[in-house]
PDB file of C-alpha atoms in Angstrom:
ATOM      1  CA  UNK A   1     -59.397 228.058 -54.223  1.00 47.00           C
ATOM      2  CA  UNK A   2     -57.194 230.375 -52.082  1.00 53.00           C
ATOM      3  CA  UNK A   3     -57.999 234.107 -51.199  1.00 67.00           C
ATOM      4  CA  UNK A   4     -61.324 233.331 -50.546  1.00 77.00           C
ATOM      5  CA  UNK A   5     -63.153 234.811 -47.312  1.00 86.00           C
ATOM      6  CA  UNK A   6     -66.238 233.950 -45.567  1.00 90.00           C
ATOM      7  CA  UNK A   7     -67.591 235.559 -42.997  1.00 92.00           C
ATOM      8  CA  UNK A   8     -69.899 233.481 -40.498  1.00 92.00           C
ATOM      9  CA  UNK A   9     -72.969 236.015 -38.686  1.00 90.00           C
ATOM     10  CA  UNK A  10     -74.508 234.383 -35.500  1.00 90.00           C
ATOM     11  CA  UNK A  11     -75.176 234.955 -31.859  1.00 88.00           C
ATOM     12  CA  UNK A  12     -72.786 234.624 -28.863  1.00 87.00           C
ATOM     13  CA  UNK A  13     -75.209 231.969 -27.526  1.00 89.00           C
ATOM     14  CA  UNK A  14     -73.922 230.045 -30.456  1.00 90.00           C
ATOM     15  CA  UNK A  15     -70.529 230.476 -30.769  1.00 88.00           C
ATOM     16  CA  UNK A  16     -69.326 226.773 -29.775  1.00 90.00           C
ATOM     17  CA  UNK A  17     -72.013 225.770 -31.892  1.00 91.00           C
ATOM     18  CA  UNK A  18     -70.444 227.844 -34.853  1.00 91.00           C
ATOM     19  CA  UNK A  19     -67.101 226.814 -33.936  1.00 91.00           C
ATOM     20  CA  UNK A  20     -68.137 223.111 -33.991  1.00 92.00           C
ATOM     21  CA  UNK A  21     -69.534 223.317 -37.449  1.00 92.00           C
ATOM     22  CA  UNK A  22     -66.823 225.526 -38.633  1.00 91.00           C
ATOM     23  CA  UNK A  23     -64.158 223.443 -36.890  1.00 90.00           C
ATOM     24  CA  UNK A  24     -62.504 221.623 -39.979  1.00 88.00           C
ATOM     25  CA  UNK A  25     -63.710 224.326 -42.504  1.00 87.00           C
ATOM     26  CA  UNK A  26     -60.905 226.704 -40.747  1.00 86.00           C
ATOM     27  CA  UNK A  27     -58.073 224.283 -42.557  1.00 85.00           C
ATOM     28  CA  UNK A  28     -59.583 224.966 -46.014  1.00 85.00           C
ATOM     29  CA  UNK A  29     -56.971 227.582 -47.925  1.00 79.00           C
ATOM     30  CA  UNK A  30     -59.107 229.985 -47.141  1.00 80.00           C
ATOM     31  CA  UNK A  31     -60.565 232.522 -44.350  1.00 82.00           C
ATOM     32  CA  UNK A  32     -63.342 231.495 -42.419  1.00 86.00           C
ATOM     33  CA  UNK A  33     -64.255 235.047 -40.184  1.00 85.00           C
ATOM     34  CA  UNK A  34     -66.459 234.163 -36.867  1.00 84.00           C
ATOM     35  CA  UNK A  35     -68.140 237.467 -36.012  1.00 79.00           C
ATOM     36  CA  UNK A  36     -67.908 237.073 -32.402  1.00 68.00           C
ATOM     37  CA  UNK A  37     -64.057 235.787 -31.992  1.00 58.00           C
ATOM     38  CA  UNK A  38     -63.380 239.436 -34.138  1.00 53.00           C
ATOM     39  CA  UNK A  39     -65.166 241.279 -31.836  1.00 52.00           C
ATOM     40  CA  UNK A  40     -63.894 239.338 -28.707  1.00 48.00           C
ATOM     41  CA  UNK A  41     -60.116 240.275 -29.918  1.00 45.00           C
ATOM     42  CA  UNK A  42     -60.602 243.663 -29.426  1.00 44.00           C
ATOM     43  CA  UNK A  43     -62.085 244.171 -33.250  1.00 49.00           C
ATOM     44  CA  UNK A  44     -64.401 247.064 -32.937  1.00 61.00           C
ATOM     45  CA  UNK A  45     -67.794 246.600 -35.183  1.00 63.00           C
ATOM     46  CA  UNK A  46     -66.906 248.939 -37.991  1.00 69.00           C
ATOM     47  CA  UNK A  47     -64.412 246.128 -38.662  1.00 75.00           C
ATOM     48  CA  UNK A  48     -66.124 243.966 -39.342  1.00 78.00           C
ATOM     49  CA  UNK A  49     -68.011 245.953 -42.320  1.00 81.00           C
ATOM     50  CA  UNK A  50     -64.995 245.610 -43.903  1.00 82.00           C
ATOM     51  CA  UNK A  51     -64.591 241.723 -43.538  1.00 84.00           C
ATOM     52  CA  UNK A  52     -68.088 241.300 -44.290  1.00 88.00           C
ATOM     53  CA  UNK A  53     -67.954 243.385 -47.966  1.00 86.00           C
ATOM     54  CA  UNK A  54     -64.673 241.690 -48.350  1.00 87.00           C
ATOM     55  CA  UNK A  55     -66.156 238.180 -48.308  1.00 90.00           C
ATOM     56  CA  UNK A  56     -67.400 236.176 -51.125  1.00 90.00           C
ATOM     57  CA  UNK A  57     -70.424 234.745 -48.640  1.00 93.00           C
ATOM     58  CA  UNK A  58     -71.657 235.549 -45.758  1.00 93.00           C
ATOM     59  CA  UNK A  59     -72.875 232.834 -42.977  1.00 94.00           C
ATOM     60  CA  UNK A  60     -76.498 233.435 -41.122  1.00 93.00           C
ATOM     61  CA  UNK A  61     -76.812 230.929 -38.836  1.00 93.00           C
ATOM     62  CA  UNK A  62     -80.292 231.322 -37.484  1.00 93.00           C
ATOM     63  CA  UNK A  63     -81.298 230.050 -34.092  1.00 91.00           C
ATOM     64  CA  UNK A  64     -83.727 230.405 -31.782  1.00 89.00           C
ATOM     65  CA  UNK A  65     -81.178 232.723 -29.894  1.00 86.00           C
ATOM     66  CA  UNK A  66     -80.394 234.912 -32.897  1.00 85.00           C
ATOM     67  CA  UNK A  67     -83.773 235.055 -34.054  1.00 77.00           C
ATOM     68  CA  UNK A  68     -83.450 238.836 -32.743  1.00 79.00           C
ATOM     69  CA  UNK A  69     -80.043 239.358 -32.683  1.00 82.00           C
ATOM     70  CA  UNK A  70     -79.736 243.027 -33.737  1.00 83.00           C
ATOM     71  CA  UNK A  71     -76.077 242.456 -34.758  1.00 83.00           C
ATOM     72  CA  UNK A  72     -76.812 239.450 -37.086  1.00 86.00           C
ATOM     73  CA  UNK A  73     -79.669 241.290 -39.396  1.00 86.00           C
ATOM     74  CA  UNK A  74     -77.312 244.093 -39.283  1.00 87.00           C
ATOM     75  CA  UNK A  75     -74.753 242.008 -40.836  1.00 89.00           C
ATOM     76  CA  UNK A  76     -76.725 240.129 -42.639  1.00 88.00           C
ATOM     77  CA  UNK A  77     -78.617 243.432 -44.429  1.00 89.00           C
ATOM     78  CA  UNK A  78     -74.979 244.752 -44.557  1.00 89.00           C
ATOM     79  CA  UNK A  79     -74.345 241.774 -47.046  1.00 91.00           C
ATOM     80  CA  UNK A  80     -77.256 242.194 -48.987  1.00 91.00           C
ATOM     81  CA  UNK A  81     -76.707 245.883 -49.558  1.00 91.00           C
ATOM     82  CA  UNK A  82     -72.703 245.378 -50.439  1.00 91.00           C
ATOM     83  CA  UNK A  83     -73.849 242.550 -52.720  1.00 92.00           C
ATOM     84  CA  UNK A  84     -72.194 239.841 -50.924  1.00 93.00           C
ATOM     85  CA  UNK A  85     -74.821 236.294 -51.480  1.00 93.00           C
ATOM     86  CA  UNK A  86     -76.050 235.178 -47.947  1.00 93.00           C
ATOM     87  CA  UNK A  87     -76.166 231.245 -47.058  1.00 94.00           C
ATOM     88  CA  UNK A  88     -78.791 230.923 -44.288  1.00 93.00           C
ATOM     89  CA  UNK A  89     -77.791 227.857 -41.671  1.00 93.00           C
ATOM     90  CA  UNK A  90     -80.658 227.382 -39.408  1.00 92.00           C
ATOM     91  CA  UNK A  91     -82.610 225.285 -36.854  1.00 91.00           C
ATOM     92  CA  UNK A  92     -86.158 225.234 -38.828  1.00 87.00           C
ATOM     93  CA  UNK A  93     -87.307 226.580 -41.794  1.00 84.00           C
ATOM     94  CA  UNK A  94     -89.356 229.296 -40.328  1.00 80.00           C
ATOM     95  CA  UNK A  95     -86.199 231.426 -38.866  1.00 82.00           C
ATOM     96  CA  UNK A  96     -85.667 232.064 -42.514  1.00 81.00           C
ATOM     97  CA  UNK A  97     -87.341 235.257 -42.314  1.00 78.00           C
ATOM     98  CA  UNK A  98     -87.244 238.664 -44.530  1.00 78.00           C
ATOM     99  CA  UNK A  99     -84.725 238.472 -47.405  1.00 80.00           C
ATOM    100  CA  UNK A 100     -83.612 235.271 -46.323  1.00 82.00           C
ATOM    101  CA  UNK A 101     -86.904 234.008 -46.864  1.00 79.00           C
ATOM    102  CA  UNK A 102     -86.808 232.498 -50.093  1.00 84.00           C
ATOM    103  CA  UNK A 103     -82.594 231.588 -49.919  1.00 84.00           C
ATOM    104  CA  UNK A 104     -81.666 227.946 -50.324  1.00 87.00           C
ATOM    105  CA  UNK A 105     -79.548 227.144 -46.901  1.00 91.00           C
ATOM    106  CA  UNK A 106     -78.977 224.362 -44.808  1.00 92.00           C
ATOM    107  CA  UNK A 107     -80.576 222.783 -42.145  1.00 93.00           C
ATOM    108  CA  UNK A 108     -78.621 222.699 -39.139  1.00 93.00           C
ATOM    109  CA  UNK A 109     -78.747 218.341 -37.447  1.00 93.00           C
ATOM    110  CA  UNK A 110     -77.988 219.079 -33.975  1.00 91.00           C
ATOM    111  CA  UNK A 111     -78.064 215.055 -33.719  1.00 92.00           C
ATOM    112  CA  UNK A 112     -76.235 214.700 -36.256  1.00 92.00           C
ATOM    113  CA  UNK A 113     -73.495 217.768 -37.309  1.00 92.00           C
ATOM    114  CA  UNK A 114     -71.591 215.314 -39.516  1.00 93.00           C
ATOM    115  CA  UNK A 115     -74.212 215.588 -41.695  1.00 94.00           C
ATOM    116  CA  UNK A 116     -74.501 219.422 -41.276  1.00 94.00           C
ATOM    117  CA  UNK A 117     -70.807 220.038 -42.133  1.00 94.00           C
ATOM    118  CA  UNK A 118     -71.237 218.196 -44.829  1.00 94.00           C
ATOM    119  CA  UNK A 119     -74.046 220.003 -46.558  1.00 93.00           C
ATOM    120  CA  UNK A 120     -71.859 222.758 -45.382  1.00 93.00           C
ATOM    121  CA  UNK A 121     -69.237 221.684 -47.033  1.00 91.00           C
ATOM    122  CA  UNK A 122     -71.330 221.106 -50.050  1.00 89.00           C
ATOM    123  CA  UNK A 123     -73.003 224.755 -50.243  1.00 90.00           C
ATOM    124  CA  UNK A 124     -69.717 226.007 -49.679  1.00 89.00           C
ATOM    125  CA  UNK A 125     -67.760 224.463 -52.713  1.00 85.00           C
ATOM    126  CA  UNK A 126     -70.373 225.264 -54.930  1.00 83.00           C
ATOM    127  CA  UNK A 127     -70.356 229.354 -53.877  1.00 83.00           C
ATOM    128  CA  UNK A 128     -66.837 229.387 -53.692  1.00 80.00           C
ATOM    129  CA  UNK A 129     -66.920 227.371 -57.387  1.00 68.00           C
ATOM    130  CA  UNK A 130     -65.529 230.595 -59.731  1.00 54.00           C
ATOM    131  CA  UNK A 131     -66.410 229.049 -62.822  1.00 40.00           C
ATOM    132  CA  UNK A 132     -69.945 227.502 -61.638  1.00 43.00           C
ATOM    133  CA  UNK A 133     -70.792 224.084 -60.366  1.00 44.00           C
ATOM    134  CA  UNK A 134     -69.608 222.081 -63.458  1.00 41.00           C
ATOM    135  CA  UNK A 135     -66.379 222.782 -63.086  1.00 43.00           C
ATOM    136  CA  UNK A 136     -65.967 222.822 -59.014  1.00 45.00           C
ATOM    137  CA  UNK A 137     -62.027 223.479 -58.475  1.00 49.00           C
ATOM    138  CA  UNK A 138     -60.147 220.547 -56.368  1.00 66.00           C
ATOM    139  CA  UNK A 139     -59.646 221.271 -53.285  1.00 82.00           C
ATOM    140  CA  UNK A 140     -57.026 220.590 -50.573  1.00 87.00           C
ATOM    141  CA  UNK A 141     -56.112 221.077 -47.234  1.00 90.00           C
ATOM    142  CA  UNK A 142     -52.552 221.519 -45.970  1.00 89.00           C
ATOM    143  CA  UNK A 143     -50.576 221.058 -42.678  1.00 93.00           C
ATOM    144  CA  UNK A 144     -47.100 220.553 -41.165  1.00 95.00           C
ATOM    145  CA  UNK A 145     -46.825 215.987 -40.658  1.00 95.00           C
ATOM    146  CA  UNK A 146     -46.254 215.608 -36.978  1.00 94.00           C
ATOM    147  CA  UNK A 147     -44.495 212.955 -36.536  1.00 94.00           C
ATOM    148  CA  UNK A 148     -41.261 214.322 -34.487  1.00 92.00           C
ATOM    149  CA  UNK A 149     -38.405 215.706 -35.967  1.00 92.00           C
ATOM    150  CA  UNK A 150     -40.651 216.141 -39.263  1.00 95.00           C
ATOM    151  CA  UNK A 151     -42.820 219.448 -40.086  1.00 93.00           C
ATOM    152  CA  UNK A 152     -42.658 218.784 -43.408  1.00 96.00           C
ATOM    153  CA  UNK A 153     -45.958 219.916 -45.348  1.00 95.00           C
ATOM    154  CA  UNK A 154     -48.219 217.493 -46.115  1.00 96.00           C
ATOM    155  CA  UNK A 155     -51.553 218.218 -48.496  1.00 93.00           C
ATOM    156  CA  UNK A 156     -54.656 216.243 -48.885  1.00 94.00           C
ATOM    157  CA  UNK A 157     -55.783 216.697 -52.258  1.00 90.00           C
ATOM    158  CA  UNK A 158     -60.163 216.497 -52.810  1.00 90.00           C
ATOM    159  CA  UNK A 159     -60.411 215.805 -56.265  1.00 85.00           C
ATOM    160  CA  UNK A 160     -64.048 214.268 -55.947  1.00 87.00           C
ATOM    161  CA  UNK A 161     -67.343 215.870 -55.964  1.00 87.00           C
ATOM    162  CA  UNK A 162     -69.648 216.416 -52.556  1.00 89.00           C
ATOM    163  CA  UNK A 163     -71.756 213.136 -54.035  1.00 91.00           C
ATOM    164  CA  UNK A 164     -68.565 210.734 -54.203  1.00 93.00           C
ATOM    165  CA  UNK A 165     -67.382 211.806 -50.765  1.00 94.00           C
ATOM    166  CA  UNK A 166     -70.743 210.529 -48.854  1.00 94.00           C
ATOM    167  CA  UNK A 167     -70.402 207.474 -50.748  1.00 95.00           C
ATOM    168  CA  UNK A 168     -67.157 206.701 -49.567  1.00 95.00           C
ATOM    169  CA  UNK A 169     -68.347 207.689 -45.727  1.00 94.00           C
ATOM    170  CA  UNK A 170     -70.955 205.495 -46.139  1.00 94.00           C
ATOM    171  CA  UNK A 171     -69.092 202.458 -47.366  1.00 96.00           C
ATOM    172  CA  UNK A 172     -66.823 203.499 -44.790  1.00 95.00           C
ATOM    173  CA  UNK A 173     -63.941 204.733 -46.379  1.00 97.00           C
ATOM    174  CA  UNK A 174     -61.639 206.970 -46.033  1.00 97.00           C
ATOM    175  CA  UNK A 175     -59.766 210.007 -47.400  1.00 96.00           C
ATOM    176  CA  UNK A 176     -55.740 209.273 -46.931  1.00 96.00           C
ATOM    177  CA  UNK A 177     -52.571 210.970 -47.449  1.00 97.00           C
ATOM    178  CA  UNK A 178     -49.292 210.619 -46.745  1.00 97.00           C
ATOM    179  CA  UNK A 179     -45.856 212.438 -46.109  1.00 96.00           C
ATOM    180  CA  UNK A 180     -43.266 212.744 -48.744  1.00 96.00           C
ATOM    181  CA  UNK A 181     -40.370 212.682 -45.951  1.00 95.00           C
ATOM    182  CA  UNK A 182     -41.035 210.353 -43.547  1.00 95.00           C
ATOM    183  CA  UNK A 183     -43.996 208.703 -44.806  1.00 96.00           C
ATOM    184  CA  UNK A 184     -46.583 208.798 -42.059  1.00 96.00           C
ATOM    185  CA  UNK A 185     -49.923 208.271 -43.374  1.00 97.00           C
ATOM    186  CA  UNK A 186     -52.910 210.290 -42.650  1.00 97.00           C
ATOM    187  CA  UNK A 187     -56.660 209.576 -42.317  1.00 97.00           C
ATOM    188  CA  UNK A 188     -59.666 211.686 -42.613  1.00 96.00           C
ATOM    189  CA  UNK A 189     -63.407 211.722 -43.065  1.00 95.00           C
ATOM    190  CA  UNK A 190     -64.476 212.065 -45.975  1.00 95.00           C
ATOM    191  CA  UNK A 191     -67.671 213.848 -45.095  1.00 94.00           C
ATOM    192  CA  UNK A 192     -66.464 216.226 -42.640  1.00 93.00           C
ATOM    193  CA  UNK A 193     -62.529 216.392 -44.088  1.00 93.00           C
ATOM    194  CA  UNK A 194     -62.050 216.096 -40.391  1.00 93.00           C
ATOM    195  CA  UNK A 195     -58.662 214.605 -38.832  1.00 94.00           C
ATOM    196  CA  UNK A 196     -58.918 210.752 -37.787  1.00 95.00           C
ATOM    197  CA  UNK A 197     -56.015 208.917 -37.644  1.00 95.00           C
ATOM    198  CA  UNK A 198     -51.911 208.395 -38.324  1.00 95.00           C
ATOM    199  CA  UNK A 199     -49.928 205.887 -39.370  1.00 95.00           C
ATOM    200  CA  UNK A 200     -46.595 206.157 -39.300  1.00 92.00           C
ATOM    201  CA  UNK A 201     -43.948 203.925 -41.819  1.00 85.00           C
ATOM    202  CA  UNK A 202     -43.591 200.601 -40.984  1.00 80.00           C
TER     203      UNK A 202
END
């Protein structure tokens, strides 16, 4: 599952929302490129074409702000012309128009972003599975242990399917992993894979 790239096309007004939605997605071992972070860092629009063409999926964030965005429409059109699948992430059904009108996507629940992030991860997990939905590869998150004087790499392996992860959340269970060196345990929300807390070894 390494080496894949996700390009996120969005309007400037939606940057904060997009950063919230993709904050935990960025922890997975694949590249996530937010269009306006790329432009803001001094990259020219022309360079974005290479990012789009080399992506495994483009996520188009469709909101009232982006409905008439010239750049978003161009980025979506370029992705489709390049044979890159586009996943609509939308505020309401009517914003999926043109070539995206019949493309399944994820509705944004602004009052419950946890559900949106879970559904987004579900779609990305299925989209990035090299052999299809029946053989979804294990996902993982790798990070350095944050205990002072440790810093050893810690891996959270995610072998459960998306329905199982949601059931874990509904029953109040967390995912956990432990540092092999200092035995600090880290806990994560199974729906968003967001960090919840850590507990040092007794």
